[in-house]
CSV table of C-alpha atoms in Angstrom, one decimal:
chain,number,residue,atom,x,y,z
A,301,MET,CA,119.1,136.9,2.3
A,302,LYS,CA,119.6,135.6,5.9
A,303,HIS,CA,123.2,136.8,5.9
A,304,LEU,CA,122.2,140.1,4.5
A,305,ALA,CA,119.5,140.5,7.2
A,306,SER,CA,122.1,139.7,9.9
A,307,LEU,CA,124.5,142.2,8.5
A,308,LEU,CA,121.9,144.9,8.4
A,309,LEU,CA,120.9,144.1,12.0
A,310,LEU,CA,124.6,144.3,13.0
A,311,CYS,CA,125.1,147.6,11.3
A,312,SER,CA,121.9,149.0,12.9
A,313,THR,CA,123.1,147.8,16.3
A,314,LEU,CA,126.5,149.4,15.8
A,315,ALA,CA,125.0,152.7,14.7
A,316,ALA,CA,122.7,152.7,17.7
A,317,ALA,CA,125.6,152.0,20.1
A,318,GLU,CA,127.5,155.2,19.2
A,319,PRO,CA,127.9,157.1,22.6
A,320,PHE,CA,126.3,160.5,22.7
A,321,ILE,CA,125.4,163.2,25.2
A,322,GLU,CA,123.6,166.5,24.6
A,323,LYS,CA,122.3,169.2,26.9
A,324,GLN,CA,119.5,171.7,26.7
A,325,ASP,CA,118.4,174.4,29.2
A,326,LEU,CA,114.7,174.2,29.9
A,327,PHE,CA,114.3,176.9,32.5
A,328,ILE,CA,116.6,179.9,32.6
A,329,VAL,CA,116.3,182.8,35.0
A,330,GLY,CA,115.5,185.9,33.0
A,331,ASP,CA,113.2,184.2,30.5
A,332,ASN,CA,110.2,185.1,32.7
A,333,PRO,CA,110.5,188.3,34.8
A,334,ALA,CA,108.0,186.9,37.3
A,335,TYR,CA,110.5,184.3,38.6
A,336,GLN,CA,114.0,184.8,39.9
A,337,LEU,CA,114.8,181.2,40.8
A,338,TYR,CA,114.0,177.7,39.4
A,339,HIS,CA,114.5,174.8,41.8
A,340,ILE,CA,113.4,171.2,42.5
A,341,PRO,CA,113.6,169.8,39.0
A,342,GLY,CA,111.5,166.6,38.3
A,343,ILE,CA,111.1,164.4,35.3
A,344,VAL,CA,109.0,161.3,34.3
A,345,VAL,CA,108.2,159.4,31.1
A,346,THR,CA,104.6,158.5,30.7
A,347,ALA,CA,103.2,155.2,29.5
A,348,LYS,CA,102.7,156.7,26.1
A,349,GLY,CA,106.3,158.0,25.9
A,350,THR,CA,105.7,161.7,26.6
A,351,VAL,CA,108.4,163.3,28.7
A,352,LEU,CA,107.2,165.7,31.5
A,353,THR,CA,109.6,168.0,33.3
A,354,TRP,CA,108.6,170.3,36.1
A,355,CYS,CA,110.0,172.6,38.8
A,356,GLU,CA,109.3,175.1,41.5
A,357,ALA,CA,109.3,178.7,40.0
A,358,ARG,CA,110.2,181.1,42.8
A,359,LYS,CA,109.6,184.9,42.9
A,360,ARG,CA,112.8,185.7,44.7
A,361,ALA,CA,116.4,184.6,44.2
A,362,ALA,CA,117.4,184.7,47.8
A,363,GLY,CA,116.0,185.2,51.3
A,364,VAL,CA,112.9,183.2,52.1
A,365,SER,CA,113.5,180.6,49.5
A,366,ASP,CA,111.4,177.5,50.4
A,367,TRP,CA,108.7,179.8,51.8
A,368,ASP,CA,108.7,182.1,48.8
A,369,ASP,CA,105.8,182.8,46.5
A,370,ILE,CA,106.1,179.6,44.4
A,371,ARG,CA,104.3,178.1,41.4
A,372,ILE,CA,104.8,174.7,39.8
A,373,LEU,CA,105.6,174.8,36.1
A,374,LEU,CA,105.5,171.9,33.6
A,375,ARG,CA,106.9,171.4,30.2
A,376,ARG,CA,106.1,168.5,27.8
A,377,SER,CA,108.0,166.7,25.1
A,378,THR,CA,106.6,164.2,22.6
A,379,ASP,CA,109.9,163.4,20.9
A,380,GLU,CA,111.9,162.0,23.8
A,381,GLY,CA,113.1,165.3,25.1
A,382,LYS,CA,114.3,167.0,21.9
A,383,THR,CA,111.7,169.7,21.7
A,384,TRP,CA,109.5,171.2,24.3
A,385,SER,CA,106.2,173.0,25.0
A,386,SER,CA,106.1,176.3,26.8
A,387,PRO,CA,106.0,176.2,30.6
A,388,GLN,CA,102.5,176.0,32.1
A,389,SER,CA,101.5,176.4,35.8
A,390,ILE,CA,99.8,173.2,36.8
A,391,ALA,CA,98.8,173.5,40.5
A,392,ASN,CA,96.0,175.8,41.8
A,393,VAL,CA,94.0,175.4,44.9
A,394,GLU,CA,90.9,177.6,45.1
A,395,GLY,CA,89.8,179.4,48.2
A,396,PRO,CA,91.6,181.2,51.0
A,397,LYS,CA,95.1,180.2,51.9
A,398,GLU,CA,97.1,180.8,55.1
A,399,LYS,CA,100.9,180.6,55.6
A,400,ASN,CA,102.1,177.8,57.8
A,401,PRO,CA,102.6,179.3,61.3
A,402,PHE,CA,106.2,178.0,61.4
A,403,ALA,CA,107.0,180.0,58.2
A,404,LEU,CA,105.9,183.2,59.9
A,405,LYS,CA,108.5,182.6,62.6
A,406,MET,CA,111.2,183.0,60.0
A,407,LYS,CA,112.7,186.3,58.7
A,408,ASN,CA,111.5,188.0,55.5
A,409,VAL,CA,108.5,185.8,55.1
A,410,ASP,CA,105.6,187.6,53.5
A,411,PRO,CA,102.3,186.2,54.9
A,412,ASN,CA,100.6,187.0,51.5
A,413,ASP,CA,102.9,184.8,49.5
A,414,VAL,CA,101.5,181.5,48.4
A,415,THR,CA,103.8,178.5,48.5
A,416,TYR,CA,103.1,175.5,46.3
A,417,ASN,CA,105.9,173.0,47.0
A,418,ASN,CA,107.3,169.6,46.5
A,419,PRO,CA,105.5,168.3,43.4
A,420,VAL,CA,105.7,164.5,42.7
A,421,LEU,CA,104.5,162.9,39.5
A,422,ILE,CA,103.9,159.2,38.8
A,423,SER,CA,103.5,157.5,35.5
A,424,ASP,CA,100.8,154.8,35.7
A,425,LYS,CA,100.9,151.9,33.3
A,426,ASP,CA,97.3,152.6,32.3
A,427,GLY,CA,98.3,156.0,30.9
A,428,THR,CA,97.3,158.1,33.8
A,429,VAL,CA,99.8,160.6,35.3
A,430,HIS,CA,99.3,161.0,39.0
A,431,MET,CA,100.5,164.1,40.8
A,432,LEU,CA,100.8,165.1,44.5
A,433,PHE,CA,101.9,168.5,45.7
A,434,CYS,CA,101.9,170.5,48.9
A,435,LEU,CA,100.6,173.9,49.9
A,436,GLU,CA,102.6,175.8,52.6
A,437,TYR,CA,104.3,172.7,53.7
A,438,GLU,CA,101.1,172.0,55.6
A,439,ARG,CA,98.5,170.6,53.3
A,440,CYS,CA,98.8,167.9,50.6
A,441,PHE,CA,96.8,167.6,47.4
A,442,TYR,CA,96.3,165.0,44.7
A,443,GLN,CA,95.3,165.5,41.0
A,444,HIS,CA,95.7,163.5,37.8
A,445,SER,CA,96.0,163.8,34.1
A,446,VAL,CA,94.6,161.4,31.4
A,447,ASP,CA,96.1,163.3,28.5
A,448,ASP,CA,99.8,163.2,29.3
A,449,GLY,CA,99.9,166.4,31.3
A,450,LEU,CA,97.9,168.6,28.9
A,451,THR,CA,95.1,169.1,31.5
A,452,TRP,CA,94.6,168.2,35.1
A,453,SER,CA,91.8,167.2,37.4
A,454,LYS,CA,90.7,169.5,40.2
A,455,PRO,CA,93.0,169.1,43.2
A,456,VAL,CA,91.6,167.0,46.1
A,457,GLU,CA,93.1,167.5,49.5
A,458,ILE,CA,94.6,164.3,51.1
A,459,THR,CA,96.2,165.9,54.1
A,460,ALA,CA,94.1,163.6,56.3
A,461,ALA,CA,96.2,160.7,55.2
A,462,PHE,CA,99.1,162.1,57.1
A,463,ASP,CA,97.2,162.1,60.4
A,464,ALA,CA,98.1,158.5,61.0
A,465,PHE,CA,101.8,159.5,61.4
A,466,LYS,CA,101.0,161.6,64.4
A,467,LYS,CA,100.8,158.6,66.7
A,468,ASP,CA,104.5,158.2,66.1
A,469,TYR,CA,105.6,161.7,65.1
A,470,ASP,CA,103.7,164.9,65.9
A,471,TRP,CA,104.5,166.7,62.6
A,472,LYS,CA,103.8,170.3,61.9
A,473,VAL,CA,105.5,170.5,58.5
A,474,LEU,CA,105.1,168.0,55.7
A,475,ALA,CA,106.4,167.5,52.2
A,476,THR,CA,106.1,164.9,49.4
A,477,GLY,CA,109.1,163.7,47.5
A,478,PRO,CA,110.2,165.7,45.6
A,479,ASP,CA,111.1,164.2,42.1
A,480,HIS,CA,109.0,161.5,40.4
A,481,SER,CA,107.8,158.5,42.3
A,482,ILE,CA,106.7,155.0,41.3
A,483,GLN,CA,103.9,152.5,40.7
A,484,LEU,CA,104.7,149.0,41.8
A,485,LYS,CA,104.0,145.9,39.7
A,486,SER,CA,101.0,145.3,41.9
A,487,GLY,CA,99.6,148.6,40.9
A,488,ARG,CA,100.3,150.3,44.2
A,489,LEU,CA,101.3,154.0,44.1
A,490,VAL,CA,104.1,154.8,46.5
A,491,VAL,CA,105.2,158.3,47.4
A,492,PRO,CA,108.1,159.1,49.8
A,493,VAL,CA,107.4,161.9,52.3
A,494,TRP,CA,109.2,163.7,55.0
A,495,LEU,CA,107.8,165.2,58.1
A,496,SER,CA,109.1,167.8,60.6
A,497,THR,CA,108.0,169.0,64.1
A,498,GLY,CA,109.6,172.4,63.2
A,499,THR,CA,111.2,172.6,66.6
A,500,GLY,CA,114.8,172.6,65.5
A,501,GLY,CA,115.4,176.3,64.8
A,502,ASN,CA,114.4,175.7,61.2
A,503,ALA,CA,110.9,174.8,60.1
A,504,HIS,CA,112.2,171.8,58.2
A,505,ARG,CA,114.1,170.3,61.1
A,506,PRO,CA,114.1,167.9,62.8
A,507,SER,CA,112.7,165.5,60.3
A,508,VAL,CA,111.8,161.9,59.5
A,509,THR,CA,111.1,160.0,56.3
A,510,ALA,CA,108.1,157.7,55.5
A,511,THR,CA,105.8,156.9,52.6
A,512,ILE,CA,102.2,157.3,51.7
A,513,TYR,CA,100.5,154.9,49.3
A,514,SER,CA,97.4,154.3,47.2
A,515,ASP,CA,95.9,150.9,46.1
A,516,ASP,CA,93.0,152.4,44.2
A,517,GLN,CA,94.6,154.6,41.5
A,518,GLY,CA,95.0,157.6,43.7
A,519,LYS,CA,91.4,157.8,45.0
A,520,THR,CA,92.5,157.3,48.6
A,521,TRP,CA,95.8,157.5,50.3
A,522,LYS,CA,97.2,155.8,53.5
A,523,ALA,CA,100.2,156.4,55.7
A,524,GLY,CA,102.9,153.7,55.9
A,525,ASP,CA,105.4,153.3,58.7
A,526,ILE,CA,108.2,155.7,59.6
A,527,ALA,CA,111.0,154.4,57.4
A,528,VAL,CA,113.9,156.4,58.7
A,529,PRO,CA,113.6,158.1,62.1
A,530,CYS,CA,115.8,161.0,63.3
A,531,THR,CA,118.5,159.7,65.6
A,532,GLU,CA,122.1,160.6,66.6
A,533,GLU,CA,123.2,158.4,63.6
A,534,TRP,CA,120.5,159.2,61.1
A,535,ILE,CA,120.2,163.0,61.4
A,536,ASN,CA,117.2,164.7,59.8
A,537,PRO,CA,116.3,162.3,57.0
A,538,ASN,CA,114.3,164.2,54.4
A,539,GLU,CA,114.1,164.4,50.6
A,540,THR,CA,113.8,160.8,49.5
A,541,VAL,CA,113.4,158.8,46.2
A,542,ALA,CA,112.2,155.3,45.6
A,543,VAL,CA,112.7,152.4,43.2
A,544,GLU,CA,111.1,149.0,43.0
A,545,LEU,CA,113.5,146.1,43.1
A,546,ASN,CA,113.2,143.1,40.9
A,547,ASP,CA,111.8,141.0,43.7
A,548,GLY,CA,108.9,143.5,44.2
A,549,SER,CA,110.3,145.2,47.3
A,550,VAL,CA,110.9,148.9,47.4
A,551,MET,CA,114.2,150.6,48.2
A,552,LEU,CA,114.3,154.2,49.5
A,553,ASN,CA,117.4,156.3,48.8
A,554,VAL,CA,117.4,159.0,51.5
A,555,ARG,CA,119.0,162.4,51.9
A,556,SER,CA,120.1,163.3,55.4
A,557,GLU,CA,122.4,165.5,57.4
A,558,SER,CA,124.2,162.6,58.9
A,559,LYS,CA,127.9,162.9,59.8
A,560,ALA,CA,128.7,159.9,57.6
A,561,HIS,CA,127.9,162.0,54.4
A,562,ARG,CA,126.6,159.0,52.6
A,563,ARG,CA,123.1,158.3,51.2
A,564,LEU,CA,120.8,156.2,53.5
A,565,ILE,CA,119.2,153.0,52.2
A,566,THR,CA,116.2,151.1,53.6
A,567,ILE,CA,114.0,148.4,52.0
A,568,SER,CA,110.4,147.3,52.5
A,569,LYS,CA,108.6,144.4,51.0
A,570,ASP,CA,105.5,146.5,50.2
A,571,GLY,CA,106.8,150.0,50.0
A,572,ALA,CA,104.9,151.0,53.2
A,573,THR,CA,105.6,148.8,56.2
A,574,GLY,CA,108.4,146.8,57.8
A,575,TRP,CA,111.3,148.9,56.7
A,576,SER,CA,114.8,147.4,57.1
A,577,THR,CA,117.3,149.1,59.4
A,578,PRO,CA,118.7,152.0,57.5
A,579,LYS,CA,122.3,151.7,56.2
A,580,PHE,CA,124.7,154.1,54.7
A,581,ASP,CA,125.8,153.3,51.1
A,582,ASP,CA,129.6,154.0,51.0
A,583,ALA,CA,129.5,154.4,47.2
A,584,LEU,CA,126.9,157.2,47.3
A,585,LEU,CA,128.4,160.5,48.6
A,586,GLU,CA,126.0,162.9,50.4
A,587,PRO,CA,126.9,166.6,50.1
A,588,ILE,CA,123.4,167.1,51.6
A,589,CYS,CA,121.4,167.5,48.4
A,590,MET,CA,118.5,165.9,46.5
A,591,GLY,CA,119.2,162.9,44.3
A,592,GLY,CA,117.3,160.9,41.6
A,593,ILE,CA,116.8,157.2,41.0
A,594,VAL,CA,115.2,155.2,38.2
A,595,ARG,CA,115.1,151.7,36.8
A,596,TYR,CA,116.6,151.1,33.3
A,597,ASP,CA,114.8,148.2,31.6
A,598,HIS,CA,115.9,148.0,27.9
A,599,ASP,CA,117.5,145.6,25.5
A,600,GLY,CA,117.3,142.8,28.1
A,601,GLN,CA,119.1,144.8,30.8
A,602,SER,CA,117.6,145.6,34.2
A,603,LEU,CA,119.7,148.3,35.8
A,604,ILE,CA,119.3,151.0,38.4
A,605,LEU,CA,120.5,154.5,37.7
A,606,PHE,CA,121.2,157.1,40.4
A,607,SER,CA,122.1,160.8,40.1
A,608,ASN,CA,123.3,163.4,42.6
A,609,PRO,CA,126.3,165.8,43.2
A,610,HIS,CA,129.2,163.5,43.7
A,611,ASN,CA,131.3,165.7,45.9
A,612,LEU,CA,132.3,166.2,49.6
A,613,GLU,CA,134.7,169.1,49.1
A,614,LYS,CA,134.1,172.6,50.4
A,615,ALA,CA,135.8,175.5,48.7
A,616,LYS,CA,135.2,178.0,51.4
A,617,GLY,CA,135.2,177.5,55.1
A,618,LYS,CA,135.9,174.3,57.1
A,619,ALA,CA,134.2,171.0,56.0
A,620,GLU,CA,132.4,169.9,59.2
A,621,PRO,CA,130.6,166.5,59.7
A,622,GLY,CA,126.9,166.8,58.9
A,623,LYS,CA,127.2,170.3,57.3
A,624,ASN,CA,126.6,171.2,53.6
A,625,ARG,CA,129.3,170.5,51.1
A,626,ASP,CA,129.6,172.3,47.8
A,627,ARG,CA,126.9,171.3,45.3
A,628,LYS,CA,128.8,170.4,42.2
A,629,ASN,CA,129.7,167.5,39.9
A,630,VAL,CA,126.2,166.0,39.3
A,631,SER,CA,127.0,162.5,38.2
A,632,VAL,CA,125.1,159.4,37.2
A,633,LYS,CA,125.9,156.0,38.7
A,634,LEU,CA,124.8,152.5,37.5
A,635,SER,CA,124.1,149.4,39.4
A,636,ARG,CA,123.8,145.9,37.8
A,637,ASP,CA,122.9,144.2,41.1
A,638,GLU,CA,119.9,146.0,42.5
A,639,GLY,CA,121.8,148.7,44.2
A,640,GLN,CA,124.3,146.5,46.0
A,641,THR,CA,127.2,148.0,44.2
A,642,TRP,CA,127.7,151.0,41.8
A,643,PRO,CA,130.7,150.1,39.5
A,644,VAL,CA,129.9,152.9,37.0
A,645,SER,CA,129.9,156.6,37.8
A,646,LYS,CA,130.2,159.4,35.3
A,647,SER,CA,130.1,163.2,35.7
A,648,ILE,CA,127.5,165.1,33.7
A,649,GLU,CA,128.3,168.6,35.1
A,650,PRO,CA,131.7,169.0,36.9
A,651,GLY,CA,130.9,172.5,37.9
A,652,PRO,CA,128.3,173.9,40.3
A,653,SER,CA,125.2,171.6,40.0
A,654,MET,CA,122.6,170.6,42.4
A,655,TYR,CA,119.2,168.9,42.6
A,656,SER,CA,118.5,166.3,39.9
A,657,ASP,CA,116.0,163.7,38.7
A,658,ILE,CA,116.4,160.9,36.2
A,659,ALA,CA,114.2,159.1,33.7
A,660,VAL,CA,114.5,156.7,30.7
A,661,THR,CA,112.6,157.0,27.4
A,662,LYS,CA,110.9,154.3,25.5
A,663,SER,CA,113.9,153.9,23.2
A,664,GLY,CA,116.4,153.7,26.1
A,665,THR,CA,117.7,157.2,26.1
A,666,ILE,CA,118.6,158.4,29.6
A,667,LEU,CA,117.4,161.8,30.7
A,668,CYS,CA,118.9,163.6,33.7
A,669,PHE,CA,117.2,166.9,34.6
A,670,TYR,CA,119.2,169.0,37.0
A,671,GLY,CA,120.0,172.5,38.3
A,672,ARG,CA,123.3,174.1,37.4
A,673,SER,CA,125.1,177.4,37.4
A,674,GLY,CA,126.2,178.8,34.1
A,675,ASP,CA,128.4,181.4,35.7
A,676,GLY,CA,129.7,179.7,38.9
A,677,SER,CA,127.6,182.2,41.0
A,678,VAL,CA,126.9,181.8,44.7
A,679,LEU,CA,123.3,181.0,43.6
A,680,ALA,CA,124.7,177.6,42.6
A,681,HIS,CA,123.8,176.4,46.0
A,682,PHE,CA,120.2,176.4,44.8
A,683,ALA,CA,119.2,176.3,41.1
A,684,GLY,CA,122.2,178.3,39.7
A,685,GLY,CA,120.1,180.2,37.3
A,686,ARG,CA,119.0,177.3,35.0
A,687,LEU,CA,117.6,173.8,34.9
A,688,THR,CA,119.2,171.7,32.3
A,689,LEU,CA,118.3,168.4,30.6
A,690,ALA,CA,121.1,166.0,29.7
A,691,ARG,CA,120.2,163.4,27.1
A,692,PHE,CA,122.6,160.5,26.7
A,693,ASN,CA,122.7,156.8,26.0
A,694,LEU,CA,123.9,153.8,28.0
A,695,GLU,CA,126.9,153.6,25.8
A,696,TRP,CA,128.0,157.1,26.8
A,697,LEU,CA,127.5,156.3,30.5
A,698,THR,CA,129.5,153.1,30.4
A,699,ALA,CA,132.2,154.2,28.0
A,700,ALA,CA,135.7,154.7,29.5
A,701,GLN,CA,136.3,158.3,30.6
């Protein structure tokens, strides 16, 4: 019987180790006539195993873009991403709303549009799902769900938490994340943020990166230190993702417009203060686009996964240092040494593909949620017409190409 049990276990392990990848479009332009662009995809797996995906749904396909009339839509899956609920709008602030004055300096901005932006969700080990989002890149709100995203508490404004940054950086534009963020082993909630004075000819530039944090389950929030300032070397650090390292410290992985075209890395012991001198990671290309990061803890393995467009080519025009490169070839990388090296890299979408976030289910299935272009259109610079979920296992990721 002992040998039979061992044989059955071996067969089960071999069956589970068969590499697989499958894709499913979750948001497609044309499905809802109210929205012409889906952008900023995010994904998280709750403590109970529910998969939540979300995005910004924008009224126009081009033009004002970030300052458009935008809603935050959420879909839920209770079977590890195989089937999904219908999209639901999950952010609503009651009362009068005013456009950020810096938005009104830009062309084609409608002062009557309402911009909900940069949603960040965090899975709490107690089952709560925390959510932060911004309004007009000027105000920040917190809400939470205790039923895996079915319903949400009334939003509470936490913009005052950002006031502490002003002693070091007189911001006029703020944004959280985007993508999911993290709860530390200590229970602390950590959310990367970026701030801009709006004085650089674009309301989002120049910019710096920092974090805000909560030690009381989201009831109150505080500002940390500036993690990556804007310098001649580290140009306009902005959209940032975080992962807790095995020693309890927090590593930020930062997008920037730096001439090195590599992701910036900085580490803090507590996720808020004492950030290390930022360094470029030569293995992580930076076409100037959002990326995603998550820890993979399964079957005795503790890995870090990272996703972004692995590309520095430019099909049209001259490739200039610090300028956008084509958003294509979203790939997933794997590190076995806490982000020191990335020996595994595999393409999920060789064609036009952009922003991404990444998560891991209870069974160890990896989920990468990203924007792509089904037709290779110019719109590919943004969401490309659809947001797609790729489901695959570690065996697929590590198999020889």
